[in-house]
CSV table of C-alpha atoms in Angstrom, one decimal:
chain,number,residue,atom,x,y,z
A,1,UNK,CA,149.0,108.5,121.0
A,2,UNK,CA,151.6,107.9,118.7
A,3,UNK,CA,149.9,108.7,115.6
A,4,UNK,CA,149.0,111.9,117.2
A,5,UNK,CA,152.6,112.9,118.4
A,6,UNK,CA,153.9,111.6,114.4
A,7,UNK,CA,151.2,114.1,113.0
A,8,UNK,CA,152.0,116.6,115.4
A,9,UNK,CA,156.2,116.5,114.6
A,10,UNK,CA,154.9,116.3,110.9
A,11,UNK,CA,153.2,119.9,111.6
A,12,UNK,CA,155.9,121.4,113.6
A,13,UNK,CA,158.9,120.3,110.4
A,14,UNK,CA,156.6,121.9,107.9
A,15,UNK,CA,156.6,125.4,109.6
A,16,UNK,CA,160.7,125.1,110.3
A,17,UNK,CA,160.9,124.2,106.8
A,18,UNK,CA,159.4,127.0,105.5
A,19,UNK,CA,160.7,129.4,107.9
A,20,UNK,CA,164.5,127.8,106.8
A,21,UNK,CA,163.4,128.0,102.8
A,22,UNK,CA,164.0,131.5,102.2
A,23,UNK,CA,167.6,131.4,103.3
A,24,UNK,CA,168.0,128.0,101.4
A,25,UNK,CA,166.6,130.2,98.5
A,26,UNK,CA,169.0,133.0,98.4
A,27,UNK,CA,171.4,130.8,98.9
A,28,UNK,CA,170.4,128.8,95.5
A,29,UNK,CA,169.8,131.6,93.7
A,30,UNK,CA,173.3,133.1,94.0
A,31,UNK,CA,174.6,129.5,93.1
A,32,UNK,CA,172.0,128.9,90.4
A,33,UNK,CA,170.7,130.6,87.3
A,34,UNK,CA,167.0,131.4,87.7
A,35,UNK,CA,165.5,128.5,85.1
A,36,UNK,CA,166.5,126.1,87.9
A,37,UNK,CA,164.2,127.8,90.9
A,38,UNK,CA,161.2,126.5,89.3
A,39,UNK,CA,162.0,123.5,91.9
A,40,UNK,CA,161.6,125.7,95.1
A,41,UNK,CA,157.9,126.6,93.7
A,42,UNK,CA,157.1,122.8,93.7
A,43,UNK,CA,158.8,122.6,97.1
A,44,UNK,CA,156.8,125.5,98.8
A,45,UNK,CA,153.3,124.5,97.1
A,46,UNK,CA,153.5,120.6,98.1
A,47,UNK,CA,154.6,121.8,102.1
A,48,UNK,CA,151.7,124.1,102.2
A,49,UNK,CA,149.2,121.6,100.5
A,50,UNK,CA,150.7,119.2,103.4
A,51,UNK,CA,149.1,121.9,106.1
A,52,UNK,CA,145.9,122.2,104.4
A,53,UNK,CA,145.2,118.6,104.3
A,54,UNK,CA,146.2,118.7,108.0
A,55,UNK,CA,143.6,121.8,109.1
A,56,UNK,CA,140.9,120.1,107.1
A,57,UNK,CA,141.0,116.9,108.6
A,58,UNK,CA,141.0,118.6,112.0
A,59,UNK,CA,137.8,120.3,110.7
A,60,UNK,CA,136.0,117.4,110.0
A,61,UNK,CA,136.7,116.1,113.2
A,62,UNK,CA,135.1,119.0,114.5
A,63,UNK,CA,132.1,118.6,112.6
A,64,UNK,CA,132.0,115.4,113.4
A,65,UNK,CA,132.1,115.5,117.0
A,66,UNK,CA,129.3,118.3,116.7
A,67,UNK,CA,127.1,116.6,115.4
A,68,UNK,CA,127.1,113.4,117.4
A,69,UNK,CA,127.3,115.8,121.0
A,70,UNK,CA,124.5,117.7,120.8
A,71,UNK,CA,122.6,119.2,123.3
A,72,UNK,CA,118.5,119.5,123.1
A,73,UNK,CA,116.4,122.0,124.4
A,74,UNK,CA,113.4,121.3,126.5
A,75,UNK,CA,112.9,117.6,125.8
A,76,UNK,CA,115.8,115.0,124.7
A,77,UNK,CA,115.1,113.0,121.2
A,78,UNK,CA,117.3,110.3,120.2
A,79,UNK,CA,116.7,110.6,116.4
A,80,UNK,CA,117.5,107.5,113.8
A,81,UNK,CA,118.2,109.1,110.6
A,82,UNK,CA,116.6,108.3,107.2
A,83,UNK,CA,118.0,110.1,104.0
A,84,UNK,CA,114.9,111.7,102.2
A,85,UNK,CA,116.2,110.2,98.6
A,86,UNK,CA,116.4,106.8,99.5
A,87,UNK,CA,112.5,105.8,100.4
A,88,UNK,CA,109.3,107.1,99.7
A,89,UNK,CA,107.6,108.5,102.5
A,90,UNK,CA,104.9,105.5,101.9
A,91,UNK,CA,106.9,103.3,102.8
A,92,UNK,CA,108.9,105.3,105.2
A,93,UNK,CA,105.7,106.1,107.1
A,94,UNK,CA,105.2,101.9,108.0
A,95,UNK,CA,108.7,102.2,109.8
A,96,UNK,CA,107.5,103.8,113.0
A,97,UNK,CA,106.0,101.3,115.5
A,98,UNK,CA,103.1,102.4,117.0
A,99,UNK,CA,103.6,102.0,121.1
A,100,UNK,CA,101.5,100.0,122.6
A,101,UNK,CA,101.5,102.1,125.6
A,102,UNK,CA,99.4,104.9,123.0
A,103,UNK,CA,96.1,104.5,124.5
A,104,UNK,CA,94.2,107.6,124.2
A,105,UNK,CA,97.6,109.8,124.6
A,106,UNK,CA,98.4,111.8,121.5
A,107,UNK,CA,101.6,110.8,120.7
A,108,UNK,CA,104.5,112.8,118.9
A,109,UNK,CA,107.0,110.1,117.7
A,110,UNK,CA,110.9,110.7,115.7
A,111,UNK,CA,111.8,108.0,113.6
A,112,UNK,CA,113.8,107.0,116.8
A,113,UNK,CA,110.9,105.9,118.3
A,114,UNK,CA,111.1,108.5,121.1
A,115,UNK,CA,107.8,110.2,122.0
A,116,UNK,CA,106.1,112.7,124.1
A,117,UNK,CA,102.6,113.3,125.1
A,118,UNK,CA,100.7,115.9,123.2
A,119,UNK,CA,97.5,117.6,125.0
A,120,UNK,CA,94.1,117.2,123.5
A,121,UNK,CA,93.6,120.6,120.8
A,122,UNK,CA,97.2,121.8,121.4
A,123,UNK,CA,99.6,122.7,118.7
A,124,UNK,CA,102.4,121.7,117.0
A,125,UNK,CA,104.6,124.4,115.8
A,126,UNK,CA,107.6,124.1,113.2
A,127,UNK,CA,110.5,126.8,112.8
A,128,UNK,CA,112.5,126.8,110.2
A,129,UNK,CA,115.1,125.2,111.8
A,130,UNK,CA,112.9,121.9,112.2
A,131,UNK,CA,112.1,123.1,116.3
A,132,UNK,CA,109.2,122.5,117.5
A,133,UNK,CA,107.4,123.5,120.3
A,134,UNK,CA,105.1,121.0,122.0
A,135,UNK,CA,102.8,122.3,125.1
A,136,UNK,CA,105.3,124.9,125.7
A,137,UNK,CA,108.3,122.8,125.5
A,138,UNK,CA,110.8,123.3,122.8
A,139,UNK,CA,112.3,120.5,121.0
A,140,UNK,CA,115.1,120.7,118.9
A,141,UNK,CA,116.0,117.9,116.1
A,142,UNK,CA,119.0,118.7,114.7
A,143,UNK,CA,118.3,119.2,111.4
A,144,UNK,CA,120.9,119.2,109.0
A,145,UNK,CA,120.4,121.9,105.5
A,146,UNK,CA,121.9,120.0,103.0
A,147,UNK,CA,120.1,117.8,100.3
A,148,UNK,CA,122.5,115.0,100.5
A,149,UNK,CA,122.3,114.6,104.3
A,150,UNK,CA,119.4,113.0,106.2
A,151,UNK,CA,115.8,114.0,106.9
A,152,UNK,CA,114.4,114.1,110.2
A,153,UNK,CA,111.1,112.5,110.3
A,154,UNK,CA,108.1,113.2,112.7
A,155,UNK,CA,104.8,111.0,113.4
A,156,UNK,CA,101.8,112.3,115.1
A,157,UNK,CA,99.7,109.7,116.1
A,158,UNK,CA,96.3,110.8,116.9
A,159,UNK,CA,93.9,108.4,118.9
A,160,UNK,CA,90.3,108.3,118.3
A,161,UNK,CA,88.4,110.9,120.8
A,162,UNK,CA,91.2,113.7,120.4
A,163,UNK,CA,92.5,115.9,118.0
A,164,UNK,CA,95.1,118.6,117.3
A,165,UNK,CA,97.0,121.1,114.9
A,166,UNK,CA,100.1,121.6,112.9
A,167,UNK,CA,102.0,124.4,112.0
A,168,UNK,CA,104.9,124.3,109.8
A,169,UNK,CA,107.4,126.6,108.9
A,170,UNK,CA,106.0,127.6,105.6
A,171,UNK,CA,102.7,128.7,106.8
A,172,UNK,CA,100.7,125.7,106.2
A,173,UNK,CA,98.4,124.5,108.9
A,174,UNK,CA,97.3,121.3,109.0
A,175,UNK,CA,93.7,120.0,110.9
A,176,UNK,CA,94.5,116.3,112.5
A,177,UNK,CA,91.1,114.2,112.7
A,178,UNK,CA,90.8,111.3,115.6
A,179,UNK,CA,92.0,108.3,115.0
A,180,UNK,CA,94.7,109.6,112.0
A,181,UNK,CA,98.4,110.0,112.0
A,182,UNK,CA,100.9,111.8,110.1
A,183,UNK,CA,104.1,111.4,108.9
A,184,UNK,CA,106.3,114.4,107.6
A,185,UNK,CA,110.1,115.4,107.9
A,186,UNK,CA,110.7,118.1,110.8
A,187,UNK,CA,111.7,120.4,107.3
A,188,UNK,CA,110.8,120.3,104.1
A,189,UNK,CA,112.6,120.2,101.1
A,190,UNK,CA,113.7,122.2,98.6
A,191,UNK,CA,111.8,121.3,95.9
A,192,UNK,CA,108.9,120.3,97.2
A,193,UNK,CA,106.8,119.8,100.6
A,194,UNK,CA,105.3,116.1,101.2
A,195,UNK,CA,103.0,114.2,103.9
A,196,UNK,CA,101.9,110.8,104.6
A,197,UNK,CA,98.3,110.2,105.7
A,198,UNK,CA,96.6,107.7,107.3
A,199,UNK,CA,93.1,108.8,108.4
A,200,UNK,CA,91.8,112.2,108.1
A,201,UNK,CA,92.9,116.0,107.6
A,202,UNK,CA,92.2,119.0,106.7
A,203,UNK,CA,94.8,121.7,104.8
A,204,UNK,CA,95.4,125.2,104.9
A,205,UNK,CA,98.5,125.1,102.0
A,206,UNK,CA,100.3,128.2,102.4
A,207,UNK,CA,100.7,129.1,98.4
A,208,UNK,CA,104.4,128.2,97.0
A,209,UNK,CA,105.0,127.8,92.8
A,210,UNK,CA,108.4,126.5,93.8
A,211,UNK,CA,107.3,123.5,95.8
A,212,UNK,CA,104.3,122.1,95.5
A,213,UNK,CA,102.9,120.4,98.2
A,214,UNK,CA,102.3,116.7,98.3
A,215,UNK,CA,99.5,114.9,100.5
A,216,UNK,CA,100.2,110.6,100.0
A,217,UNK,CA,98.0,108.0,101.2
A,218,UNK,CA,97.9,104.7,101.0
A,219,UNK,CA,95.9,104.5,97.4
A,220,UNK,CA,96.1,107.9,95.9
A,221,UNK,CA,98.4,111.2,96.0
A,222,UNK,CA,97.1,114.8,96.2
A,223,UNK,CA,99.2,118.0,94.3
A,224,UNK,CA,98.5,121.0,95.4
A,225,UNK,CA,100.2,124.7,95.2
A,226,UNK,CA,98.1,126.7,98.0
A,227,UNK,CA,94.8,125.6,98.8
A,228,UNK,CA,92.2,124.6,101.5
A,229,UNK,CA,91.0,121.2,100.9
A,230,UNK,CA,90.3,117.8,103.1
A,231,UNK,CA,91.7,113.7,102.5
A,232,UNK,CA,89.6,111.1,104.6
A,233,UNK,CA,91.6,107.9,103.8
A,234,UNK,CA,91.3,105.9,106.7
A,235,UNK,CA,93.1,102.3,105.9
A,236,UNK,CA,90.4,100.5,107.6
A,237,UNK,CA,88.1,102.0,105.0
A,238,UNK,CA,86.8,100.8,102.1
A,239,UNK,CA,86.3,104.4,100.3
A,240,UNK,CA,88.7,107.1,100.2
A,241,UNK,CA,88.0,110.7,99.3
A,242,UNK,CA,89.5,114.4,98.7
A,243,UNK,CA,87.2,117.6,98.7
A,244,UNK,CA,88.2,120.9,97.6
A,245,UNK,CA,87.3,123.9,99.5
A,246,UNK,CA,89.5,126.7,97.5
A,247,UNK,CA,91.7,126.6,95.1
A,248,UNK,CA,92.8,123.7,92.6
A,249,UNK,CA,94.5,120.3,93.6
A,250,UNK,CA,95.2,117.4,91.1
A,251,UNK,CA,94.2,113.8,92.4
A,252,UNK,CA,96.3,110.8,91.3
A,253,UNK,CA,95.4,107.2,92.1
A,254,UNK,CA,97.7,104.3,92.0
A,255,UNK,CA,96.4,103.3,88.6
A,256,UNK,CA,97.9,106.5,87.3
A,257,UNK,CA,94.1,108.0,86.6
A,258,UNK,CA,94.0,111.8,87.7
A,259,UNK,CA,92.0,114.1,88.5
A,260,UNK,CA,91.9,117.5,88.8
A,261,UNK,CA,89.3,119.1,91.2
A,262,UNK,CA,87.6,122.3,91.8
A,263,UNK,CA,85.9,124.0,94.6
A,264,UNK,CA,83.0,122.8,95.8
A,265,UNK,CA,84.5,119.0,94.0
A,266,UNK,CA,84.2,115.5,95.9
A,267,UNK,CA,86.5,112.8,94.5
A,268,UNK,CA,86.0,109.7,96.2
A,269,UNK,CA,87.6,106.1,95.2
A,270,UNK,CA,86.7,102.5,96.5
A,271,UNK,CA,89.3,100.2,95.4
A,272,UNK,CA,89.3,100.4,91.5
A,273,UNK,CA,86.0,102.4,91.3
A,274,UNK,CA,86.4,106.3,91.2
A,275,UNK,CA,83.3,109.2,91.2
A,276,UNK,CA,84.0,112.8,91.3
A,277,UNK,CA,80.7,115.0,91.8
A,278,UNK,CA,79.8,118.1,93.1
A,279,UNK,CA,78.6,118.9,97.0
A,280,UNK,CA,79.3,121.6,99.8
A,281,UNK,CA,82.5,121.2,100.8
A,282,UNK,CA,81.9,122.7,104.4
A,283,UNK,CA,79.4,119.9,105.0
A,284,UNK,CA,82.8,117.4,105.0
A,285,UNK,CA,85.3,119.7,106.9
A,286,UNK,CA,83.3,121.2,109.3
A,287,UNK,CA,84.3,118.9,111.8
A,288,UNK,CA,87.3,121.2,112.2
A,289,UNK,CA,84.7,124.1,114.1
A,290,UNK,CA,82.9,120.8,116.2
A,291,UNK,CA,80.2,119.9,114.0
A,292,UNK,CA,78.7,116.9,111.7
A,293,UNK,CA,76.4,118.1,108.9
A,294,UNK,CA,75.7,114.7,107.1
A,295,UNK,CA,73.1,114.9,104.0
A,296,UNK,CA,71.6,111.6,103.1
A,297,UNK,CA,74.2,109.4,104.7
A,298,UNK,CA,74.0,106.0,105.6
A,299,UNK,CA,73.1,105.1,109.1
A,300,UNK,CA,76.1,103.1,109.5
A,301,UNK,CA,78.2,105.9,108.7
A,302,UNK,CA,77.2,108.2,110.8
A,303,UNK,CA,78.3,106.2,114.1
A,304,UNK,CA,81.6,105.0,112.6
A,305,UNK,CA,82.3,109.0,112.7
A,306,UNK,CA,80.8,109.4,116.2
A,307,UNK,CA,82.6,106.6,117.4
A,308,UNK,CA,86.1,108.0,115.9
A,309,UNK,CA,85.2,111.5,117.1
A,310,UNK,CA,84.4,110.5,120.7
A,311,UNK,CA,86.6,107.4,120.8
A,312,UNK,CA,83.8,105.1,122.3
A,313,UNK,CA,83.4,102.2,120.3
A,314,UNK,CA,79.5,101.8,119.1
A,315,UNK,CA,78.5,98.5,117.6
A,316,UNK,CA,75.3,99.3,114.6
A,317,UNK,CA,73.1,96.3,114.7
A,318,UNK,CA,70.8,96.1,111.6
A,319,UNK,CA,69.3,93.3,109.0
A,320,UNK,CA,71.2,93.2,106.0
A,321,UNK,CA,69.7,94.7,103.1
A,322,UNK,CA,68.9,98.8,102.3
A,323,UNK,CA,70.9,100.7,104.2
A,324,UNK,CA,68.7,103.4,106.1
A,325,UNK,CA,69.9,107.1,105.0
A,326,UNK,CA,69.9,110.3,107.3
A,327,UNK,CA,70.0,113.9,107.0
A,328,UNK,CA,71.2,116.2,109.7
A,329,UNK,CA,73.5,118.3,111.8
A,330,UNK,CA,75.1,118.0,115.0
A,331,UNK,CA,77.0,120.1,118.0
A,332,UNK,CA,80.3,117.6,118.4
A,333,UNK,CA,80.9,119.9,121.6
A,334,UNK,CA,78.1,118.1,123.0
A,335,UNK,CA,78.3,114.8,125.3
A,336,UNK,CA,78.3,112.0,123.1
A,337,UNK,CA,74.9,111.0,125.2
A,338,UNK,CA,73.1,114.0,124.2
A,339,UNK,CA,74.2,113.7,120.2
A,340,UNK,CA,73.0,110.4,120.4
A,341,UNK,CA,69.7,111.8,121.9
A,342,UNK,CA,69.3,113.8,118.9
A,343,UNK,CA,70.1,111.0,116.6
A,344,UNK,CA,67.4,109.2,118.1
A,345,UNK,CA,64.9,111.8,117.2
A,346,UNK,CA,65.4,111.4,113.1
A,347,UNK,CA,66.3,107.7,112.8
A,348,UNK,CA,64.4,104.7,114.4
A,349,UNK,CA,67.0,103.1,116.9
A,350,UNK,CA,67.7,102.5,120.6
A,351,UNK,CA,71.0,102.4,122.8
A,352,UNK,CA,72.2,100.1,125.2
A,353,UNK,CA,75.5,100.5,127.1
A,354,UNK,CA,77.6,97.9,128.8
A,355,UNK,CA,80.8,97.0,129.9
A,356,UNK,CA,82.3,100.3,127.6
A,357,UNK,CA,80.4,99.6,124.2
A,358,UNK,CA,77.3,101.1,123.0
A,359,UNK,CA,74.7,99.0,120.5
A,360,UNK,CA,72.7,100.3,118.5
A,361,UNK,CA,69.1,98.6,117.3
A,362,UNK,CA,67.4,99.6,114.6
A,363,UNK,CA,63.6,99.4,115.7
A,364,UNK,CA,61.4,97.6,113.5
């Protein structure tokens, strides 16, 4: 308190004192000759420096006290800041812990580890501000516009059996698979737009020469300026992969080898070993309308998706040796029992379900 009532007596002297200079003035300059007034100039010009000091402090404090009381619409977050500079999103995106309360739940989690439920298929959708509404409810982050202040970071963590959208602000929209999740700030930047990935997408880039967009993953990074394309780059798989439905995108690997696809382009990479070669890119996306169109895929393959897709876990039991390849197509919107039905009828296996698992035997 007595710092205040000092600061306060300091503010009060400074407006007597200028309210007394111009008597002291004419006093001086009836007394003086008019080389010596150059003094009163300093005098004037330090008292009012004094007062702007004073009002700026008292707006910082303002600010200050804004930011830290703020008031969230819809649904509270308690966000941890992380400035965008200082970390790459790689290794940003290993911060956020995973709640072991997930289960099936689609989860929407801030770098502050607060979350909300997200319904199965629903949307997420950006404003410019970094809002975002959420089955109807509106969050807001608080996001600061200044390149030397913090990001605000979001997570969608999508579990196998579900799926859902993104919007953001600059027109992209963004297809989550099961079992993937996503890490991007709430805005992007200036100069460019950027995403971590774990698992699989597919992109709708809304078209922008001054920022081009960014997809990361854990062993490659995808440049793109507006484009439809889809990453699988699950981290519990041994092959990663980008294909290119429009447009152009450049793929760059961790060993600095890059790529630059075109439509109707696969690039795929397991571990060193990189292939790019040409396919139907709606055969690998179409997931996004409910469907599977596989073309002369491993057996093995085709129930890790099913099992991802429908978040049942099905255990493939086969002798070592060829793998056994399959061509087809099938209606995701179906039960999982009746897609397996219809895998029965082009490959030679049987199911058995218990206690929540389904095997699969290869008959002989």
């Amino acid at each position: 308190m007595k710092s205040a009532t000092g600061k306060e007596q300091k503010i009060q002297f400074g407006k007597m004192a200028r309210k007394q200079l111009p008597l002291y003035r004419q006093y001086e300059e009836e007394k003086y000759s008019e080389g010596e007034q150059e003094s009163w100039h300093a005098i004037t010009e330090r008292i009012e420096m004094t007062e702007r000091r004073t009002l700026r402090r008292k707006v910082l404090y303002a600010v200050a006290a804004a930011v830290v009381l703020f008031a969230v619409a819809g649904v509270s977050f308690r966000l941890y800041m992380v400035t965008a500079d200082e970390r790459p999103i790689e290794e940003l995106a290993q911060t956020f812990q995973t709640p072991q309360e997930a289960g099936d739940k689609i989860l929407l989690v801030t770098t502050g580890e607060k979350q909300m439920d997200v319904d199965d298929n629903a949307s997420l959708k950006y404003k410019n501000d970094g809002t975002v509404v959420v089955n109807s409810q509106t969050v807001d982050q608080n996001v600061v516009f200044d390149k030397n202040q913090p990001a605000v970071y979001n997570q969608i963590i999508v579990p196998k059996g579900k799926r859902t959208h993104i919007y953001f602000a600059d027109g992209t929209h963004i297809y989550v698979n099961s079992g993937t999740k996503v890490t991007y700030p709430a805005v992007f930047a200036r100069e460019k737009r950027e995403i971590y990935v774990d698992g699989e997408v597919y992109l709708e880039v809304k078209r922008d020469v001054n920022r081009p967009f960014y997809v990361k993953t854990e062993g490659m990074s995808v440049q793109v300026l507006g484009t439809s394309f889809g990453v699988c780059a699950y981290q519990e798989d041994k092959e990663s992969s980008v294909v290119l439905v429009s447009g152009k995108v450049e793929v760059e690997t961790k060993a600095r080898q890059k790529v630059t696809l075109s439509p109707d382009e696969l690039f795929s990479m397991e571990g060193s070993v990189t292939s790019t070669r040409k396919v139907d890119a709606s055969e690998y996306v179409c997931w996004t309308e409910g469907l599977m169109i596989f073309n002369k895929e491993p057996l093995d393959s085709v129930f890790k998706r099913l099992s991802r897709y429908y978040g049942q876990e099905i255990r493939y039991e086969h002798k070592k040796g060829q793998p056994y390849y399959v061509s087809g197509k099938l209606d995701l919107r179906d039960s999982l029992e009746e897609v397996l039905g219809l895998v029965a009828g082009f490959a030679p296996v049987t199911f058995n379900k218990t206690d929540h698992i389904i095997t699969v035997e290869v008959i002989e």
